CSV table of C-alpha atoms in Angstrom, one decimal:
chain,number,residue,atom,x,y,z
Q,198,MET,CA,3.4,-25.5,-39.0
Q,199,GLY,CA,0.5,-27.8,-39.4
Q,200,ARG,CA,-1.9,-25.0,-38.6
Q,201,CYS,CA,-5.5,-24.9,-39.8
Q,202,SER,CA,-5.8,-22.9,-43.0
Q,203,GLU,CA,-9.6,-22.6,-43.0
Q,204,VAL,CA,-10.8,-19.1,-43.7
Q,205,SER,CA,-11.5,-17.4,-40.4
Q,206,GLY,CA,-14.4,-15.1,-39.5
Q,207,GLY,CA,-12.0,-12.2,-40.1
Q,208,GLY,CA,-11.6,-13.3,-43.7
Q,209,THR,CA,-8.0,-14.4,-43.4
Q,210,ASP,CA,-6.5,-17.9,-43.1
Q,211,THR,CA,-4.6,-18.9,-40.0
Q,212,ASP,CA,-1.2,-19.3,-41.7
Q,213,THR,CA,-1.5,-15.8,-43.1
Q,214,VAL,CA,-2.4,-14.4,-39.7
Q,215,VAL,CA,0.7,-16.0,-38.3
Q,216,ARG,CA,2.9,-14.6,-41.1
Q,217,ARG,CA,1.5,-11.1,-40.6
Q,218,LEU,CA,2.0,-11.3,-36.8
Q,219,ARG,CA,5.5,-12.5,-37.1
Q,220,SER,CA,6.4,-9.8,-39.6
Q,221,GLY,CA,4.7,-7.2,-37.4
Q,222,MET,CA,6.5,-8.4,-34.2
Q,223,ALA,CA,9.8,-8.0,-36.0
Q,224,GLY,CA,9.1,-4.5,-37.1
Q,225,GLY,CA,7.4,-2.8,-34.2
Q,226,VAL,CA,5.9,-2.9,-30.7
Q,227,LEU,CA,2.4,-4.4,-30.1
Q,228,SER,CA,-0.2,-1.7,-29.5
Q,229,PHE,CA,-2.9,-2.1,-26.8
Q,230,PRO,CA,-5.2,0.9,-27.2
Q,231,LEU,CA,-7.2,2.4,-24.4
Q,232,THR,CA,-11.0,2.3,-24.4
Q,233,SER,CA,-12.4,5.8,-24.3
Q,234,PHE,CA,-15.1,6.7,-21.8
Q,235,HIS,CA,-17.0,9.9,-21.2
Q,236,ASP,CA,-16.8,11.5,-17.7
Q,237,ASP,CA,-20.0,9.8,-16.7
Q,238,GLY,CA,-18.4,6.4,-17.5
Q,239,SER,CA,-20.3,5.7,-20.8
Q,240,LEU,CA,-18.4,4.6,-23.9
Q,241,ASP,CA,-17.1,7.4,-26.1
Q,242,PRO,CA,-17.1,5.8,-29.6
Q,243,GLU,CA,-15.7,8.9,-31.4
Q,244,GLY,CA,-13.0,9.4,-28.8
Q,245,PHE,CA,-12.0,5.8,-29.2
Q,246,ARG,CA,-12.0,6.1,-33.0
Q,247,ALA,CA,-9.6,9.0,-32.8
Q,248,HIS,CA,-7.3,7.3,-30.3
Q,249,VAL,CA,-7.1,4.0,-32.2
Q,250,ALA,CA,-6.5,5.8,-35.5
Q,251,ALA,CA,-3.6,7.7,-33.9
Q,252,GLN,CA,-2.2,4.5,-32.6
Q,253,ILE,CA,-2.4,2.7,-35.9
Q,254,ALA,CA,-0.8,5.7,-37.7
Q,255,THR,CA,2.4,5.1,-35.7
Q,256,ALA,CA,2.9,1.7,-37.4
Q,257,PRO,CA,2.7,-0.8,-34.5
Q,258,GLY,CA,3.3,-4.5,-35.2
Q,259,ALA,CA,-0.3,-5.3,-34.4
Q,260,VAL,CA,-3.1,-3.8,-32.5
Q,261,PHE,CA,-4.9,-5.5,-29.6
Q,262,PRO,CA,-8.3,-3.8,-28.7
Q,263,ALA,CA,-10.4,-4.7,-25.7
Q,264,CYS,CA,-7.6,-6.3,-23.7
Q,265,GLY,CA,-6.2,-5.6,-20.3
Q,266,THR,CA,-5.1,-2.0,-21.0
Q,267,GLY,CA,-8.4,-1.5,-22.9
Q,268,GLU,CA,-10.4,-2.5,-19.8
Q,269,PHE,CA,-12.0,-5.5,-21.4
Q,270,PHE,CA,-13.2,-6.6,-18.0
Q,271,SER,CA,-15.5,-3.5,-17.8
Q,272,LEU,CA,-17.1,-3.7,-21.2
Q,273,ASP,CA,-20.5,-5.1,-22.0
Q,274,GLU,CA,-21.0,-7.0,-25.3
Q,275,ASP,CA,-22.4,-4.1,-27.2
Q,276,GLU,CA,-19.5,-1.9,-26.2
Q,277,TYR,CA,-17.1,-4.6,-27.0
Q,278,ARG,CA,-18.6,-4.9,-30.5
Q,279,GLN,CA,-18.2,-1.2,-31.1
Q,280,VAL,CA,-14.5,-1.2,-29.9
Q,281,VAL,CA,-13.5,-4.2,-32.1
Q,282,THR,CA,-15.5,-3.0,-35.2
Q,283,THR,CA,-14.0,0.4,-34.9
Q,284,THR,CA,-10.5,-1.0,-34.6
Q,285,VAL,CA,-10.9,-3.2,-37.7
Q,286,ALA,CA,-12.3,-0.3,-39.7
Q,287,GLU,CA,-9.4,2.0,-38.7
Q,288,ALA,CA,-6.8,-0.7,-39.3
Q,289,ALA,CA,-8.2,-1.3,-42.8
Q,290,GLY,CA,-5.9,-4.3,-43.2
Q,291,ARG,CA,-2.7,-2.4,-42.5
Q,292,VAL,CA,-1.9,-4.2,-39.3
Q,293,PRO,CA,-3.4,-7.4,-37.7
Q,294,VAL,CA,-6.2,-6.9,-35.2
Q,295,VAL,CA,-6.2,-9.2,-32.2
Q,296,ALA,CA,-9.2,-8.8,-30.0
Q,297,GLY,CA,-9.3,-9.8,-26.3
Q,298,ILE,CA,-11.7,-12.4,-25.0
Q,299,GLY,CA,-12.0,-13.9,-21.5
Q,300,TYR,CA,-13.9,-15.1,-18.5
Q,301,GLY,CA,-15.1,-18.8,-18.6
Q,302,TRP,CA,-15.1,-20.4,-22.0
Q,303,ALA,CA,-18.8,-20.0,-22.5
Q,304,GLN,CA,-18.6,-16.2,-22.1
Q,305,ALA,CA,-15.3,-16.1,-24.0
Q,306,VAL,CA,-17.0,-17.8,-27.0
Q,307,ARG,CA,-19.7,-15.1,-27.0
Q,308,PHE,CA,-17.1,-12.4,-27.3
Q,309,ALA,CA,-15.2,-14.5,-29.9
Q,310,ARG,CA,-18.3,-14.6,-32.1
Q,311,ILE,CA,-18.6,-10.9,-31.9
Q,312,ALA,CA,-15.0,-10.4,-32.8
Q,313,GLU,CA,-15.4,-12.8,-35.8
Q,314,GLU,CA,-18.4,-10.8,-37.0
Q,315,ALA,CA,-16.5,-7.5,-36.6
Q,316,GLY,CA,-13.6,-8.8,-38.7
Q,317,ALA,CA,-10.8,-9.4,-36.2
Q,318,ASP,CA,-7.9,-11.4,-37.4
Q,319,ALA,CA,-7.2,-13.3,-34.1
Q,320,LEU,CA,-8.1,-13.5,-30.4
Q,321,LEU,CA,-6.1,-13.1,-27.2
Q,322,VAL,CA,-7.5,-15.4,-24.6
Q,323,LEU,CA,-7.2,-13.5,-21.3
Q,324,PRO,CA,-6.9,-15.5,-18.0
Q,325,HIS,CA,-10.1,-17.0,-16.9
Q,326,TYR,CA,-12.2,-15.5,-14.1
Q,327,LEU,CA,-11.4,-16.0,-10.4
Q,328,VAL,CA,-10.7,-19.7,-9.8
Q,329,ALA,CA,-7.4,-21.6,-9.8
Q,330,ALA,CA,-7.4,-24.6,-12.1
Q,331,PRO,CA,-5.2,-27.7,-12.8
Q,332,GLN,CA,-3.2,-28.0,-16.1
Q,333,GLN,CA,-5.8,-30.3,-17.6
Q,334,GLY,CA,-8.5,-27.6,-17.1
Q,335,LEU,CA,-6.3,-24.8,-18.5
Q,336,VAL,CA,-5.8,-26.9,-21.7
Q,337,ALA,CA,-9.5,-27.8,-21.8
Q,338,GLN,CA,-10.4,-24.1,-21.6
Q,339,LEU,CA,-8.6,-23.4,-24.8
Q,340,GLU,CA,-10.0,-26.6,-26.4
Q,341,GLN,CA,-13.5,-25.5,-25.7
Q,342,ILE,CA,-12.9,-22.0,-27.2
Q,343,ALA,CA,-11.0,-23.3,-30.2
Q,344,ALA,CA,-13.8,-25.7,-31.0
Q,345,ARG,CA,-16.3,-22.8,-31.3
Q,346,THR,CA,-14.3,-20.2,-33.2
Q,347,ARG,CA,-12.5,-20.2,-36.5
Q,348,LEU,CA,-10.2,-17.3,-35.4
Q,349,PRO,CA,-6.6,-18.1,-34.4
Q,350,LEU,CA,-6.0,-18.0,-30.6
Q,351,ILE,CA,-3.2,-16.6,-28.6
Q,352,ALA,CA,-3.2,-17.9,-25.0
Q,353,TYR,CA,-2.2,-15.5,-22.2
Q,354,GLN,CA,-0.6,-16.8,-19.1
Q,355,ARG,CA,-0.7,-14.5,-16.2
Q,356,GLY,CA,-2.2,-14.6,-12.7
Q,357,GLN,CA,-3.7,-18.0,-12.1
Q,358,VAL,CA,-2.8,-19.3,-15.6
Q,359,ALA,CA,0.7,-20.8,-16.0
Q,360,PHE,CA,1.3,-23.6,-18.4
Q,361,THR,CA,3.8,-26.4,-18.0
Q,362,ALA,CA,6.0,-27.5,-20.9
Q,363,ASP,CA,3.7,-30.6,-21.3
Q,364,SER,CA,0.6,-28.4,-21.4
Q,365,LEU,CA,2.3,-26.1,-23.9
Q,366,ARG,CA,2.8,-29.1,-26.2
Q,367,ARG,CA,-0.9,-29.9,-25.9
Q,368,ILE,CA,-2.2,-26.5,-26.6
Q,369,ALA,CA,0.2,-26.1,-29.5
Q,370,ARG,CA,-1.5,-29.2,-31.1
Q,371,ILE,CA,-4.9,-27.4,-31.0
Q,372,PRO,CA,-5.1,-26.4,-34.7
Q,373,ASN,CA,-5.9,-22.7,-34.3
Q,374,VAL,CA,-3.8,-22.0,-31.2
Q,375,ILE,CA,-0.9,-20.0,-32.7
Q,376,GLY,CA,1.0,-18.5,-29.7
Q,377,LEU,CA,1.4,-17.6,-26.1
Q,378,LYS,CA,1.7,-14.3,-24.4
Q,379,ASP,CA,3.6,-14.4,-21.1
Q,380,GLY,CA,3.0,-12.1,-18.1
Q,381,HIS,CA,4.7,-14.1,-15.4
Q,382,SER,CA,8.3,-13.1,-16.2
Q,383,ASP,CA,9.6,-16.4,-15.0
Q,384,LEU,CA,12.4,-16.9,-17.5
Q,385,ASP,CA,13.2,-20.4,-16.4
Q,386,ARG,CA,9.7,-21.5,-17.1
Q,387,LEU,CA,9.5,-19.5,-20.3
Q,388,GLN,CA,12.7,-21.0,-21.6
Q,389,ARG,CA,11.3,-24.5,-21.0
Q,390,LEU,CA,8.1,-23.4,-22.9
Q,391,THR,CA,10.0,-22.0,-25.9
Q,392,LEU,CA,12.0,-25.2,-26.1
Q,393,ALA,CA,8.9,-27.4,-25.9
Q,394,ALA,CA,7.0,-25.4,-28.6
Q,395,PRO,CA,6.8,-26.5,-32.2
Q,396,GLU,CA,8.6,-24.5,-34.9
Q,397,GLY,CA,6.7,-21.4,-35.8
Q,398,PHE,CA,4.8,-21.1,-32.5
Q,399,LEU,CA,4.6,-17.4,-31.5
Q,400,PHE,CA,5.7,-16.0,-28.2
Q,401,PHE,CA,5.0,-12.5,-26.8
Q,402,ASN,CA,6.4,-10.7,-23.8
Q,403,GLY,CA,3.3,-9.5,-21.9
Q,404,ALA,CA,4.9,-8.3,-18.7
Q,405,SER,CA,3.7,-5.1,-17.1
Q,406,THR,CA,5.7,-2.2,-18.6
Q,407,ALA,CA,7.3,-4.9,-20.8
Q,408,GLU,CA,10.2,-2.7,-21.9
Q,409,ILE,CA,11.8,-3.2,-18.5
Q,410,GLN,CA,12.3,-6.9,-19.2
Q,411,ALA,CA,12.5,-6.8,-23.0
Q,412,ARG,CA,16.3,-7.5,-23.1
Q,413,ALA,CA,15.9,-10.4,-20.7
Q,414,TYR,CA,13.0,-11.9,-22.6
Q,415,ALA,CA,15.0,-11.7,-25.9
Q,416,THR,CA,17.7,-13.9,-24.4
Q,417,VAL,CA,15.2,-16.8,-24.1
Q,418,GLY,CA,13.9,-16.3,-27.7
Q,419,VAL,CA,11.0,-13.9,-27.0
Q,420,PRO,CA,11.9,-10.5,-28.4
Q,421,ALA,CA,8.3,-9.3,-29.2
Q,422,TYR,CA,6.5,-7.3,-26.6
Q,423,SER,CA,3.4,-5.3,-25.8
Q,424,SER,CA,3.9,-1.7,-24.9
Q,425,ALA,CA,1.5,0.2,-22.7
Q,426,VAL,CA,3.7,3.3,-23.2
Q,427,HIS,CA,2.8,3.2,-26.9
Q,428,ALA,CA,-0.8,4.1,-25.9
Q,429,PHE,CA,0.3,7.6,-24.7
Q,430,ALA,CA,3.8,8.1,-26.0
Q,431,PRO,CA,4.5,6.2,-29.2
Q,432,GLU,CA,7.5,8.4,-29.7
Q,433,ILE,CA,9.1,6.9,-26.6
Q,434,ALA,CA,8.0,3.4,-27.3
Q,435,ASN,CA,9.2,3.4,-30.9
Q,436,ALA,CA,12.5,5.0,-29.9
Q,437,PHE,CA,13.1,2.4,-27.3
Q,438,PHE,CA,12.2,-0.4,-29.7
Q,439,GLY,CA,14.6,1.0,-32.3
Q,440,ALA,CA,17.4,1.3,-29.8
Q,441,LEU,CA,16.8,-2.2,-28.6
Q,442,GLN,CA,16.9,-3.5,-32.2
Q,443,GLY,CA,20.2,-1.8,-32.8
Q,444,GLY,CA,18.7,0.9,-34.8
Q,445,ASP,CA,20.6,3.7,-33.1
Q,446,ASP,CA,24.3,4.6,-33.2
Q,447,SER,CA,24.8,4.6,-29.4
Q,448,ASP,CA,25.8,0.9,-28.8
Q,449,GLY,CA,22.6,0.5,-26.8
Q,450,LYS,CA,23.1,3.6,-24.7
Q,451,ASP,CA,19.9,5.2,-25.8
Q,452,ALA,CA,17.9,2.1,-24.6
Q,453,LEU,CA,19.7,2.2,-21.2
Q,454,ARG,CA,19.1,5.9,-20.8
Q,455,LEU,CA,15.4,5.4,-21.5
Q,456,LEU,CA,15.3,2.5,-19.0
Q,457,ARG,CA,17.1,4.4,-16.3
Q,458,ASP,CA,15.5,7.8,-16.7
Q,459,PHE,CA,12.0,7.0,-17.9
Q,460,TYR,CA,10.9,3.3,-17.7
Q,461,VAL,CA,12.2,2.5,-14.2
Q,462,PRO,CA,10.7,5.7,-12.6
Q,463,LEU,CA,7.4,4.9,-14.4
Q,464,VAL,CA,7.3,1.4,-12.9
Q,465,GLU,CA,8.0,2.8,-9.5
Q,466,LEU,CA,5.1,5.3,-9.9
Q,467,ARG,CA,2.9,2.5,-11.3
Q,468,ASP,CA,3.6,0.3,-8.2
Q,469,ARG,CA,2.3,3.0,-5.8
Q,470,VAL,CA,-1.4,2.0,-6.2
Q,471,PRO,CA,-3.1,-1.2,-7.5
Q,472,GLY,CA,-4.6,-0.7,-11.0
Q,473,TYR,CA,-2.1,2.1,-11.9
Q,474,ALA,CA,-0.9,-0.2,-14.7
Q,475,VAL,CA,-4.0,1.0,-16.6
Q,476,SER,CA,-5.1,4.2,-14.9
Q,477,LEU,CA,-1.6,5.9,-15.2
Q,478,VAL,CA,-1.6,5.0,-18.9
Q,479,LYS,CA,-4.9,6.7,-19.4
Q,480,ALA,CA,-3.9,9.7,-17.3
Q,481,ALA,CA,-0.7,10.1,-19.4
Q,482,ALA,CA,-2.8,9.9,-22.6
Q,483,ARG,CA,-5.1,12.6,-21.2
Q,484,LEU,CA,-2.1,14.8,-20.4
Q,485,ARG,CA,-1.2,14.7,-24.1
Q,486,GLY,CA,-4.8,15.6,-25.1
Q,487,ARG,CA,-5.9,12.2,-26.2
Q,488,PRO,CA,-9.7,11.6,-25.9
Q,489,VAL,CA,-9.6,8.6,-23.7
Q,490,GLY,CA,-11.5,9.8,-20.6
Q,491,PRO,CA,-11.3,8.2,-17.1
Q,492,VAL,CA,-11.0,4.6,-16.0
Q,493,ARG,CA,-14.1,2.7,-14.9
Q,494,ALA,CA,-14.4,1.3,-11.4
Q,495,PRO,CA,-13.0,-0.7,-9.8
Q,496,LEU,CA,-10.0,1.2,-11.1
Q,497,THR,CA,-9.4,4.7,-9.9
Q,498,ASP,CA,-7.7,7.7,-11.6
Q,499,PRO,CA,-4.4,8.9,-10.1
Q,500,SER,CA,-4.3,11.3,-7.2
Q,501,ALA,CA,-3.3,14.9,-7.9
Q,502,ALA,CA,0.2,14.3,-6.4
Q,503,ASP,CA,0.8,11.2,-8.6
Q,504,LEU,CA,-0.6,13.0,-11.6
Q,505,ALA,CA,2.0,15.8,-11.1
Q,506,ASP,CA,4.8,13.3,-10.8
Q,507,LEU,CA,3.5,11.6,-14.0
Q,508,LYS,CA,3.5,14.8,-15.9
Q,509,THR,CA,7.1,15.6,-14.9
Q,510,LEU,CA,8.2,12.1,-15.8
Q,511,LEU,CA,6.4,12.2,-19.2
Q,512,ALA,CA,8.1,15.4,-20.1
Q,513,THR,CA,11.4,13.9,-19.2
Q,514,GLY,CA,10.8,10.8,-21.4
Q,515,LEU,CA,9.6,12.9,-24.3
Q,516,ASP,CA,12.6,15.2,-24.0
Q,517,LEU,CA,14.9,12.1,-24.2
Q,518,VAL,CA,13.5,11.3,-27.6
Q,519,GLY,CA,13.3,14.8,-28.9
Q,520,ALA,CA,9.5,15.2,-28.5
Q,521,ALA,CA,7.3,17.5,-26.5
Q,522,LEU,CA,4.4,17.2,-24.2
């Protein structure tokens, strides 16, 4: 691959991280744990420890703390350190730990250094803050971060970040940029990117409720995906992944049933209110007794009516895979 093999802050060389991520992507969904807060909005370290331990116990392909689902945007540096350190300790080398970083490159580097010290294996570079930028600037953002961390980087295109095929070639030449997570769901663009990428470059489906588009992404060579559902119902997430991989005896009917009766209604519920992509996930986790607490502003917790609909839908989804609320 021509990747840098210098030992990273997490204690693992880049080629090894790539191999571990590729193996994990083939064997399970990617877990994005929630960050636990007390009712007063303060960080709940022990609640998070219990939640991330339960997530890792279900054998995800990798775990991504302090990313979008984990409310990275609302964490200060000390809280971020606790979240990543706890995740690394609970993972104990069993699965790769990819920590989120973001904002402008100067701030992203501050978080990257914390993640290095905490022992993370790699970093997911979330879209930069607020402003639109030309392709040259998008590439430069990654160059600036890569020059200041030894950890492998995964770029995340979403919102105002969307790479062209030429820019993809440029970022793939940065020694420790190992992959791209896509949240645009533009399959024409994504196919062009996969064709432009060098052999071994990693791609991830990062669409909201990624299972909805998992089959479509797979047709352009991107079968790996993140699963917000895994944060509250790993039974459903893992059953869908298995069905999608041909691990059931129903000729794909189980996957279609889950899409029709659980995932599509979940997306329709999610689309009722901005921010529900995170707050519904947290609410569903609380319905199952997970110690994750509320969301932080500017997000809001679901209304009573939406919460009731969520509870009914969650029970339906669990019943489909032979599990209980």
